[in-house]
mmCIF file of C-alpha atoms in Angstrom:
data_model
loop_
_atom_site.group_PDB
_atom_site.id
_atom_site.type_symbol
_atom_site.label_atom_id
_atom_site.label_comp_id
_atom_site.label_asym_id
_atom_site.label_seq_id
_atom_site.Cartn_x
_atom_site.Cartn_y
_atom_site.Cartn_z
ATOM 1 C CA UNK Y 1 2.592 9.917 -7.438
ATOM 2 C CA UNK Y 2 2.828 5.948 -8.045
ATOM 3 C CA UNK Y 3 3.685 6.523 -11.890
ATOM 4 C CA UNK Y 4 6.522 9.359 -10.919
ATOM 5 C CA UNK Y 5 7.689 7.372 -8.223
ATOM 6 C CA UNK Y 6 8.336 4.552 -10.584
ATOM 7 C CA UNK Y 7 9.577 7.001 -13.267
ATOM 8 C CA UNK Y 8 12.523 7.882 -10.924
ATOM 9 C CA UNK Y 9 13.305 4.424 -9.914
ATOM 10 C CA UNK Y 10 13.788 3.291 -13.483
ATOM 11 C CA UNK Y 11 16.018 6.454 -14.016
ATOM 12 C CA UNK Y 12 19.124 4.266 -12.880
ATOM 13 C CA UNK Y 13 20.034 0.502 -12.751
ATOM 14 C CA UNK Y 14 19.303 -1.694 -9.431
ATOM 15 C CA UNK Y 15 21.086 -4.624 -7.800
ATOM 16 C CA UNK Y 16 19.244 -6.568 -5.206
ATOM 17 C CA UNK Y 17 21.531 -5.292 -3.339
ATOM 18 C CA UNK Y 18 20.143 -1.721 -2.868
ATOM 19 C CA UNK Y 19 16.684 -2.842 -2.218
ATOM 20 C CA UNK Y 20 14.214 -2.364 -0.583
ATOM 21 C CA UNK Y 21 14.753 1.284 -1.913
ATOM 22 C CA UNK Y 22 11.714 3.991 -0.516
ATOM 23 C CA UNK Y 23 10.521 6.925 -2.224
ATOM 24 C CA UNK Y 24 8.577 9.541 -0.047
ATOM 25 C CA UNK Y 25 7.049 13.064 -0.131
ATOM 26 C CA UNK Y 26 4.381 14.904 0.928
ATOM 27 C CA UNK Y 27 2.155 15.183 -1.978
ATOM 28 C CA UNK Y 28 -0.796 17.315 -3.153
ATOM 29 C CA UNK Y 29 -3.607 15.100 -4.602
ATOM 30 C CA UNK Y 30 -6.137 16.448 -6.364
ATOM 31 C CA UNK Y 31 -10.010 14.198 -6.782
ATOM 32 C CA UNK Y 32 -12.821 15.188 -8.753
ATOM 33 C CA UNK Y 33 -15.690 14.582 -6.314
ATOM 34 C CA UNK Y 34 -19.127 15.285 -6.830
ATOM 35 C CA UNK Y 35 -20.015 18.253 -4.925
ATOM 36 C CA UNK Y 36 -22.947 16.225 -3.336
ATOM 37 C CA UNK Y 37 -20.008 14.429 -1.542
ATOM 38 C CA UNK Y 38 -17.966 17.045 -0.312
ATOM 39 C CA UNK Y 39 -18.112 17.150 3.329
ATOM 40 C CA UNK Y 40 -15.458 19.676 5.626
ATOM 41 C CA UNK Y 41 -12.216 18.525 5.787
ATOM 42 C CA UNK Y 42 -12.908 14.754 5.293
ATOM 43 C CA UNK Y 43 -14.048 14.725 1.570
ATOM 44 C CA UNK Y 44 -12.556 17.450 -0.150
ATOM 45 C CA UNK Y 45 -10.966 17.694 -3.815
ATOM 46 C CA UNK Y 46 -7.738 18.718 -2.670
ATOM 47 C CA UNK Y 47 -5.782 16.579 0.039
ATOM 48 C CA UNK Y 48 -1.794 16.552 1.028
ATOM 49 C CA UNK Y 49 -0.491 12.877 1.580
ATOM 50 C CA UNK Y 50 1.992 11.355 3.423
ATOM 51 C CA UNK Y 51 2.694 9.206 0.159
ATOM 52 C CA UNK Y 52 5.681 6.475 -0.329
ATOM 53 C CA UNK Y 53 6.696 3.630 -2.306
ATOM 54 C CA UNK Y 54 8.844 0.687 -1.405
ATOM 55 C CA UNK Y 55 10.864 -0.895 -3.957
ATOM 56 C CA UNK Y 56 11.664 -4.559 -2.795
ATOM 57 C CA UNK Y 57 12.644 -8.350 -3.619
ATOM 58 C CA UNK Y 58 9.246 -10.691 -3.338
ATOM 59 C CA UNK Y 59 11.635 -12.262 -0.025
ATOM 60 C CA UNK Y 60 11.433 -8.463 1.513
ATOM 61 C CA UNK Y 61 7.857 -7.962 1.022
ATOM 62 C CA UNK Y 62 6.775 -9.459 4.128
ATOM 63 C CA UNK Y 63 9.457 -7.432 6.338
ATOM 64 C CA UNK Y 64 8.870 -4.073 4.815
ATOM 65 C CA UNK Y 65 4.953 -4.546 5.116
ATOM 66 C CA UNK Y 66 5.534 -5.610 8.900
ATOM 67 C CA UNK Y 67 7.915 -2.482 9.313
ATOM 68 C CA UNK Y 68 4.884 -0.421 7.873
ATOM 69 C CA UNK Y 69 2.114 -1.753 10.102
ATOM 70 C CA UNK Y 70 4.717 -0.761 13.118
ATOM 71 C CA UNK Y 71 4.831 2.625 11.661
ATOM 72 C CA UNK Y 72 1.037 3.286 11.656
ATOM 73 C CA UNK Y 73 0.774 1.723 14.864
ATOM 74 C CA UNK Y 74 3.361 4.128 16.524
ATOM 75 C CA UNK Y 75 1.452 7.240 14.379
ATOM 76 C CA UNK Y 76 -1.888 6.360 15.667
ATOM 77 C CA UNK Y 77 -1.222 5.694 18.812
ATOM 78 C CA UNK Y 78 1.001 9.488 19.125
ATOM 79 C CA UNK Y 79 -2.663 10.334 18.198
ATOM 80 C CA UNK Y 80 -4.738 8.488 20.562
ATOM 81 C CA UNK Y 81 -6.509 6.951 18.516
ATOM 82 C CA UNK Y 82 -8.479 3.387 18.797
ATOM 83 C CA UNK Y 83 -8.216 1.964 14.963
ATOM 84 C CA UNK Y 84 -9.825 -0.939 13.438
ATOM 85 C CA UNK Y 85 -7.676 -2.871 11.028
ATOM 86 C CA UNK Y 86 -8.934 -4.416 7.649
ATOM 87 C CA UNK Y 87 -6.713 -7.099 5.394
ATOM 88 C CA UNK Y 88 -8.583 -6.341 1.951
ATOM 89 C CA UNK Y 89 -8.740 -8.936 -0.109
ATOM 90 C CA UNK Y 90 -9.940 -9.388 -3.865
ATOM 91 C CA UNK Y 91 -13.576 -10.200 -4.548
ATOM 92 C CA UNK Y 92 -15.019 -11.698 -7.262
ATOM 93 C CA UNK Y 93 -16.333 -8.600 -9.571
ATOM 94 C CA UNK Y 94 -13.451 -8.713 -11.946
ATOM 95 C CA UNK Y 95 -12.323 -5.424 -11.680
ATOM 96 C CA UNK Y 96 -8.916 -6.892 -10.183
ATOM 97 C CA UNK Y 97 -6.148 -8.098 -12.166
ATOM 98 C CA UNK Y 98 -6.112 -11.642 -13.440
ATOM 99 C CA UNK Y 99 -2.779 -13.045 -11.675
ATOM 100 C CA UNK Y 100 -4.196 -15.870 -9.220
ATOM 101 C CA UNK Y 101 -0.537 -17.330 -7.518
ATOM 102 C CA UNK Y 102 -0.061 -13.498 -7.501
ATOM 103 C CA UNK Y 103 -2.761 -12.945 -5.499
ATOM 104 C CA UNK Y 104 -2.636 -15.649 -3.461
ATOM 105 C CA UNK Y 105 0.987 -15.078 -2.380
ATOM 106 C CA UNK Y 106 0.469 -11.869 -1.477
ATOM 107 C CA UNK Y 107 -2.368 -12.850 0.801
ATOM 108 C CA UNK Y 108 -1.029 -15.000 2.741
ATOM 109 C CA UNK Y 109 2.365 -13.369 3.044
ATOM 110 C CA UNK Y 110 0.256 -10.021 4.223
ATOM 111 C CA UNK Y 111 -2.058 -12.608 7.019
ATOM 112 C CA UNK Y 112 1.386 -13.974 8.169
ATOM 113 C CA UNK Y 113 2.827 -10.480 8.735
ATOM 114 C CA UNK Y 114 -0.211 -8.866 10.304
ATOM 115 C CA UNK Y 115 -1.213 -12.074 12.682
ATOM 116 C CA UNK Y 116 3.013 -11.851 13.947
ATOM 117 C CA UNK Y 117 2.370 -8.051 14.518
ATOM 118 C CA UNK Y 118 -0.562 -8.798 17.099
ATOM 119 C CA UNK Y 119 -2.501 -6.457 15.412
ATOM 120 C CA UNK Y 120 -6.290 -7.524 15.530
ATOM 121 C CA UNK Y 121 -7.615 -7.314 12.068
ATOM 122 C CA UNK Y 122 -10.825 -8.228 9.892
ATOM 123 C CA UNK Y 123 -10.769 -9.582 6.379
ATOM 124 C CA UNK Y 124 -12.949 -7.653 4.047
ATOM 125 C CA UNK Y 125 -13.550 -9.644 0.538
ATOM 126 C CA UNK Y 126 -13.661 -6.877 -2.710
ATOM 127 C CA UNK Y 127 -11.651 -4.198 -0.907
ATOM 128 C CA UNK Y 128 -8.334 -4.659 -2.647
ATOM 129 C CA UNK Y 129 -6.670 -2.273 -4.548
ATOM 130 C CA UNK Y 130 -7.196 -3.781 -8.350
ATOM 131 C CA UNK Y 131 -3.150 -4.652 -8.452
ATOM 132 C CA UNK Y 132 -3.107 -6.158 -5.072
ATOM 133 C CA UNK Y 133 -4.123 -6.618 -1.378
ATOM 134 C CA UNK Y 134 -3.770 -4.145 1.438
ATOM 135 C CA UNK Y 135 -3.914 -3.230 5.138
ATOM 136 C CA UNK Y 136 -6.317 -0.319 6.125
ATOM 137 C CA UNK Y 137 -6.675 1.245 9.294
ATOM 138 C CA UNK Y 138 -10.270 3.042 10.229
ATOM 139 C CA UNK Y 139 -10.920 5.448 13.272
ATOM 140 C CA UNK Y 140 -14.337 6.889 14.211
ATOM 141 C CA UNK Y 141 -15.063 10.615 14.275
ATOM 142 C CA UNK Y 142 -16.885 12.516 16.848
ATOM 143 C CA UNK Y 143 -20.150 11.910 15.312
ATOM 144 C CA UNK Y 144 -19.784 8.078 15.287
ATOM 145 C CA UNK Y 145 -18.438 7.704 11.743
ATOM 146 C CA UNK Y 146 -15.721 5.437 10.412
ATOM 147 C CA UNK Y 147 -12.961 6.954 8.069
ATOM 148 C CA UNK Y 148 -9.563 5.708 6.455
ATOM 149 C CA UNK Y 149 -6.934 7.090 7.540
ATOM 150 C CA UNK Y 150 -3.890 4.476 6.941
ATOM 151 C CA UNK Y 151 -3.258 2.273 3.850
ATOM 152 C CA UNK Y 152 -0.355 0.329 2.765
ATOM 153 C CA UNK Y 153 -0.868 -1.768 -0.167
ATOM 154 C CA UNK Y 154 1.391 -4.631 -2.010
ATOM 155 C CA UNK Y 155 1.049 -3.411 -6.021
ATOM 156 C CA UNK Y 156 1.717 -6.908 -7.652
ATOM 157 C CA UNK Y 157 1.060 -5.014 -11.110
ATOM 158 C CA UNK Y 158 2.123 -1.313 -11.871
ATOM 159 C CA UNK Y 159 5.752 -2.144 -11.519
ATOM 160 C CA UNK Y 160 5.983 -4.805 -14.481
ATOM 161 C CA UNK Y 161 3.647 -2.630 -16.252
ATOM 162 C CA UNK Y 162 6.238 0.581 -15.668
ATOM 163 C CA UNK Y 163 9.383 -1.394 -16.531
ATOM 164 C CA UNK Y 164 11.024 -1.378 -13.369
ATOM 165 C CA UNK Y 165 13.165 -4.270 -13.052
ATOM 166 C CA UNK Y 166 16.522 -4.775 -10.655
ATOM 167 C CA UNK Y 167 19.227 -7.341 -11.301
ATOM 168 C CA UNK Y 168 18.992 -10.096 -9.162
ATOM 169 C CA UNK Y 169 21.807 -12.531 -7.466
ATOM 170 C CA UNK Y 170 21.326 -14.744 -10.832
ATOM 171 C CA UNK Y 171 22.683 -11.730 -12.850
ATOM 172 C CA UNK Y 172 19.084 -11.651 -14.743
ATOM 173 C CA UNK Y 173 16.090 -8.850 -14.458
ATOM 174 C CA UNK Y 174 13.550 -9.136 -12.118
ATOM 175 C CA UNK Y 175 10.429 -7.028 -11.469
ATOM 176 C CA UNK Y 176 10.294 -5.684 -7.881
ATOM 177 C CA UNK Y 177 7.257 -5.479 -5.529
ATOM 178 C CA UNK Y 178 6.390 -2.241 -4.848
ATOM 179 C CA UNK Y 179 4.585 -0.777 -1.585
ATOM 180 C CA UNK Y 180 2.183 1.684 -1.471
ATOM 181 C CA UNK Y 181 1.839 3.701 2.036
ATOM 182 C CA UNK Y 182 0.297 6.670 3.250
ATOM 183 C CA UNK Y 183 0.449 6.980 7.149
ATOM 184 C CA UNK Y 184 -1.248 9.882 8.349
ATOM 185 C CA UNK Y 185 -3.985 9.271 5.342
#
């Protein structure tokens, strides 16, 4: 969805002016999963997502991202359900894109937004997406175990790599920050 998402942005011309601009829909996602892993209705190879992408200046990133956390916090709590919250950071593996101001912007702009919300959160080192960091939320099942259910992730990467670009106040193109979030996982 990420790549058709972006495909449809760049079909017209932006002004920072129309951003942040969200795309949404309830997707079908298929997985290849080995059969060893498949487990009910919590690993399966077909899943239906709650799947959008935010389109937005570097200045909005922070907003949007806070807007997000208030929308899984609302979702979960329609649910009843006691979540632990993860900022994922980058580890030191390699297998995240080399941008290091990037990186660290986006850190600290995600802390800042998620220590304002009052949301109590752990950082987890080498859980980031490999084009930027993220916010997960975790619940425990009946039997005890922890699963995903929330994500929404700052994508620092795909969106220079897809061509999207919006004109900015300075007249000149600019690559937006994109925002990857699935609510009810």
């Amino acid at each position: 969805n990420c790549p058709s998402h972006m495909t449809l942005y760049n079909a017209e011309l932006h002004s920072y002016r129309e951003l942040p601009r969200r795309f949404s829909e309830f997707a079908t996602l298929y997985r290849y999963e080995r059969s060893g892993v498949l487990s009910g209705l919590t690993r399966v190879r077909s899943l239906t997502q709650d799947d959008c992408h935010i389109f937005c200046t570097p200045d909005q990133v922070k907003g949007e991202f806070a807007l997000s956390l208030e929308i899984v916090r609302e979702e979960m709590e329609v649910f009843g359900l006691d979540l632990r919250v993860a900022l994922s950071l980058p580890g030191r593996d390699g297998k995240y894109v080399e941008a290091p101001e990037r990186w660290e912007e986006a850190v600290d702009v995600l802390r800042e937004a998620m220590q304002e919300s009052g949301l109590e959160f752990t950082e987890e080192e080498g859980e980031a997406a490999f084009y930027g960091p993220k916010a997960d939320f975790f619940a425990l099942d009946a039997l005890g175990r922890e699963w995903q259910l929330s994500t929404i992730q700052v994508d620092l990467i795909q969106p220079e790599r897809l061509g999207c670009t919006y004109i900015g106040e300075d007249g000149a193109k600019h690559t937006p920050v994109v925002l990857h979030r699935a609510v009810t996982g």
